[in-house]
């Protein structure tokens, strides 16, 4: 494994990015969904990362990565969900629950929260509502957290969804993000100690990695202490970054 910082490596990185990921999108039309992976936030193997992000290895796929991501129809049926505060939220749990019209509600065991185009799961969920209006202000998720949206999947140990400003914050996260860049469609994936998505869908990650390769057998990855992704401009920036190439 080799680390690079020079311009040649960056140009090679971009060519790999476009060459591999554009083909991945063409093979993400499966209609079934992989069950959310219940992983502890520790040292993930590449196989665990691939499974958690719903990657399916398929030697018959013609793309360079020989596989595709599975995206459940429960979120693709609503490709452009509204901000969290503007959608109806439904919550279900298998365990005991303390529910209140205002203040704090707590649900335990296999807690599933859904909105049109948005699905999340956790061991424990705490909901904070406005005491007067009863509207949700924030949702805190703990233990084996997973979020599925049309353009992203995140698996983490903890998360907070802020309804007031439509932001999301995750700890110990694995992520998969879908981008449209001109005529190219790509998926990027990686892991981050912290992952923050603001109301404009821009992302800031700390101690993170980034790649567009096969997640089970990545050819290259970028690691950095800080990464930012501008959703509208499709520009990613990495600080204190290294590019790692395998078998070079």
Coordinates of C-alpha atoms in Angstrom, one line a residue:
X1 CA 0.0 0.0 0.0
X2 CA 1.4 3.4 -1.1
X3 CA 0.6 6.9 0.1
X4 CA 0.7 9.8 -2.4
X5 CA 0.2 13.5 -2.3
X6 CA 1.3 14.7 -5.8
X7 CA -0.7 16.0 -8.7
X8 CA -0.2 12.8 -10.8
X9 CA -1.8 10.7 -8.1
X10 CA -4.8 13.1 -7.9
X11 CA -5.3 13.0 -11.7
X12 CA -5.2 9.2 -11.6
X13 CA -7.6 9.2 -8.6
X14 CA -10.1 11.3 -10.7
X15 CA -9.9 9.0 -13.7
X16 CA -10.5 5.9 -11.4
X17 CA -13.4 7.7 -9.8
X18 CA -15.2 8.4 -13.0
X19 CA -14.3 5.1 -14.7
X20 CA -15.6 2.9 -11.9
X21 CA -18.5 4.6 -10.2
X22 CA -20.5 5.6 -13.2
X23 CA -20.9 2.0 -14.0
X24 CA -22.0 1.2 -10.4
X25 CA -25.1 3.3 -10.7
X26 CA -26.3 1.3 -13.7
X27 CA -26.5 -1.8 -11.5
X28 CA -28.3 -0.3 -8.5
X29 CA -31.8 -1.1 -9.6
X30 CA -32.4 -4.1 -7.4
X31 CA -35.8 -4.1 -5.8
X32 CA -35.0 -6.1 -2.6
X33 CA -33.3 -4.7 0.5
X34 CA -30.5 -6.1 2.6
X35 CA -31.4 -6.1 6.3
X36 CA -29.6 -3.4 8.3
X37 CA -26.3 -4.6 9.6
X38 CA -25.8 -4.5 13.4
X39 CA -22.1 -3.8 13.7
X40 CA -20.3 -2.4 16.7
X41 CA -18.4 0.8 16.1
X42 CA -14.9 -0.7 16.3
X43 CA -12.4 -1.9 13.7
X44 CA -14.4 -2.7 10.6
X45 CA -13.1 -5.2 8.0
X46 CA -13.6 -4.4 4.3
X47 CA -16.2 -7.2 4.1
X48 CA -18.1 -5.7 7.1
X49 CA -18.1 -2.3 5.5
X50 CA -19.4 -3.7 2.2
X51 CA -22.1 -5.6 3.9
X52 CA -23.2 -2.6 6.1
X53 CA -23.5 -0.4 3.0
X54 CA -25.5 -3.0 1.2
X55 CA -22.9 -3.8 -1.4
X56 CA -23.4 -7.0 -3.5
X57 CA -20.5 -8.6 -5.3
X58 CA -21.5 -9.8 -8.7
X59 CA -18.9 -11.1 -11.2
X60 CA -21.5 -10.8 -14.0
X61 CA -21.6 -7.0 -13.6
X62 CA -19.8 -5.3 -16.5
X63 CA -18.5 -2.4 -14.4
X64 CA -14.9 -2.2 -13.2
X65 CA -16.0 -2.9 -9.6
X66 CA -18.0 -6.1 -10.4
X67 CA -20.8 -5.3 -8.1
X68 CA -23.5 -2.9 -7.1
X69 CA -25.3 -1.3 -4.1
X70 CA -28.8 -2.2 -3.2
X71 CA -31.2 0.6 -2.4
X72 CA -34.6 -0.3 -1.0
X73 CA -37.7 0.9 -2.8
X74 CA -39.1 2.3 0.5
X75 CA -36.8 5.3 -0.1
X76 CA -36.4 5.4 -3.9
X77 CA -40.2 5.7 -4.2
X78 CA -39.7 9.3 -2.9
X79 CA -36.5 10.4 -4.6
X80 CA -36.7 14.0 -3.2
X81 CA -37.9 13.9 0.4
X82 CA -38.8 17.2 2.1
X83 CA -36.9 18.5 5.1
X84 CA -37.5 16.4 8.2
X85 CA -39.8 19.0 9.9
X86 CA -42.0 19.1 6.8
X87 CA -42.7 15.4 6.7
X88 CA -44.9 13.2 8.8
X89 CA -42.8 11.0 11.2
X90 CA -43.9 7.5 12.2
X91 CA -42.1 5.5 14.9
X92 CA -42.4 1.9 15.9
X93 CA -40.5 -0.1 18.6
X94 CA -40.5 -3.8 19.7
X95 CA -39.7 -2.9 23.4
X96 CA -41.1 -0.6 26.1
X97 CA -41.9 3.0 25.2
X98 CA -42.6 6.2 27.1
X99 CA -44.6 8.5 24.9
X100 CA -45.6 12.1 25.5
X101 CA -47.3 14.7 23.4
X102 CA -44.8 17.3 24.6
X103 CA -41.3 17.0 26.1
X104 CA -39.3 13.7 25.9
X105 CA -40.5 10.4 24.6
X106 CA -38.2 7.3 24.8
X107 CA -38.6 4.1 22.7
X108 CA -36.5 0.9 23.1
X109 CA -35.5 -2.2 21.1
X110 CA -35.5 -2.2 17.3
X111 CA -36.9 1.3 16.9
X112 CA -37.8 2.2 13.4
X113 CA -38.6 5.7 12.3
X114 CA -40.0 6.5 8.9
X115 CA -40.8 9.4 6.7
X116 CA -41.5 9.4 2.9
X117 CA -38.1 8.8 1.4
X118 CA -36.4 8.4 4.8
X119 CA -35.9 5.3 7.0
X120 CA -33.9 4.9 10.2
X121 CA -33.3 2.2 12.8
X122 CA -31.7 2.1 16.3
X123 CA -31.6 0.2 19.6
X124 CA -32.9 3.3 21.5
X125 CA -34.6 6.5 20.3
X126 CA -35.3 9.7 22.3
X127 CA -37.7 12.2 20.8
X128 CA -37.8 15.8 21.9
X129 CA -41.1 17.6 21.2
X130 CA -42.1 21.2 21.6
X131 CA -44.2 21.4 24.8
X132 CA -46.8 23.7 23.3
X133 CA -47.1 22.5 19.7
X134 CA -46.1 18.8 20.1
X135 CA -43.9 19.1 17.0
X136 CA -40.7 17.2 16.9
X137 CA -37.6 19.3 17.5
X138 CA -34.9 16.5 17.5
X139 CA -34.5 12.8 17.6
X140 CA -31.5 11.1 19.3
X141 CA -30.6 7.6 18.2
X142 CA -28.3 5.2 20.1
X143 CA -26.9 1.8 19.3
X144 CA -26.7 0.1 15.9
X145 CA -28.0 3.2 14.1
X146 CA -28.7 3.1 10.4
X147 CA -30.2 5.7 8.1
X148 CA -31.4 5.2 4.5
X149 CA -32.3 8.0 2.1
X150 CA -32.4 8.2 -1.7
X151 CA -28.9 9.7 -1.9
X152 CA -27.2 8.3 1.2
X153 CA -26.9 5.5 3.7
X154 CA -25.2 5.9 7.0
X155 CA -24.5 3.2 9.7
X156 CA -23.2 4.6 13.1
X157 CA -23.1 4.1 16.8
X158 CA -25.0 7.3 17.6
X159 CA -26.9 10.0 15.7
X160 CA -28.9 13.1 16.2
X161 CA -31.5 14.5 13.7
X162 CA -32.2 18.1 14.3
X163 CA -35.7 19.0 12.9
X164 CA -35.3 22.7 13.6
X165 CA -32.5 23.2 11.1
X166 CA -32.7 19.9 9.1
X167 CA -29.3 18.7 10.0
X168 CA -27.9 15.2 10.9
X169 CA -24.9 14.3 13.1
X170 CA -23.4 10.8 13.4
X171 CA -20.6 9.3 15.4
X172 CA -18.4 6.3 14.4
X173 CA -20.0 6.2 10.9
X174 CA -19.9 4.3 7.7
X175 CA -21.4 6.2 4.8
X176 CA -22.4 5.9 1.2
X177 CA -23.4 9.0 -0.8
X178 CA -24.8 9.2 -4.3
X179 CA -23.7 12.2 -6.5
X180 CA -24.7 13.4 -9.9
X181 CA -21.8 15.2 -11.6
X182 CA -22.8 16.6 -15.1
X183 CA -23.5 13.4 -17.0
X184 CA -21.7 11.1 -14.5
X185 CA -23.4 9.3 -11.6
X186 CA -21.2 8.1 -8.8
X187 CA -21.3 6.6 -5.4
X188 CA -18.7 7.5 -2.8
X189 CA -18.3 5.6 0.5
X190 CA -16.0 5.6 3.5
X191 CA -16.0 5.8 7.3
X192 CA -15.7 8.8 9.7
X193 CA -15.3 9.4 13.4
X194 CA -17.9 12.2 13.0
X195 CA -20.2 12.9 10.1
X196 CA -22.3 16.1 9.9
X197 CA -24.8 17.0 7.2
X198 CA -26.2 20.5 7.3
X199 CA -29.5 21.9 6.0
X200 CA -28.0 22.4 2.6
X201 CA -26.9 18.8 2.4
X202 CA -23.2 19.7 2.7
X203 CA -21.1 17.2 4.6
X204 CA -18.3 17.7 7.1
X205 CA -16.4 14.7 8.3
X206 CA -13.5 14.2 10.7
X207 CA -10.9 11.4 10.7
X208 CA -12.5 10.1 7.6
X209 CA -11.9 8.0 4.5
X210 CA -13.3 8.3 0.9
X211 CA -13.4 6.0 -2.1
X212 CA -15.5 5.1 -5.1
X213 CA -14.0 1.6 -5.5
X214 CA -15.5 -1.8 -4.6
X215 CA -15.9 -1.4 -0.8
X216 CA -15.0 -5.1 -0.3
X217 CA -11.7 -4.8 -2.3
X218 CA -10.8 -1.1 -2.7
X219 CA -8.0 -0.2 -5.1
X220 CA -7.6 3.2 -3.6
X221 CA -8.8 5.3 -0.7
X222 CA -8.3 8.9 0.5
X223 CA -7.9 9.5 4.3
X224 CA -7.9 12.9 6.0
X225 CA -8.3 14.5 9.3
X226 CA -11.1 16.7 7.8
X227 CA -13.2 16.3 4.7
X228 CA -15.9 18.5 3.3
X229 CA -18.4 17.8 0.5
X230 CA -20.3 20.6 -1.1
X231 CA -23.6 19.2 -2.3
X232 CA -24.5 21.9 -4.8
X233 CA -21.1 22.4 -6.3
X234 CA -20.1 18.7 -6.2
X235 CA -16.7 19.7 -4.8
X236 CA -14.9 17.6 -2.1
X237 CA -12.0 18.9 -0.1
X238 CA -9.6 17.0 2.1
X239 CA -7.2 18.3 4.7
X240 CA -4.1 16.5 5.9
X241 CA -4.9 13.9 3.3
X242 CA -3.2 10.8 1.9
X243 CA -4.1 8.7 -1.1
X244 CA -3.5 5.0 -0.6
X245 CA -3.1 2.7 -3.6
X246 CA -3.2 -1.1 -3.2
X247 CA -0.6 -3.3 -4.9
X248 CA 1.3 -0.4 -6.4

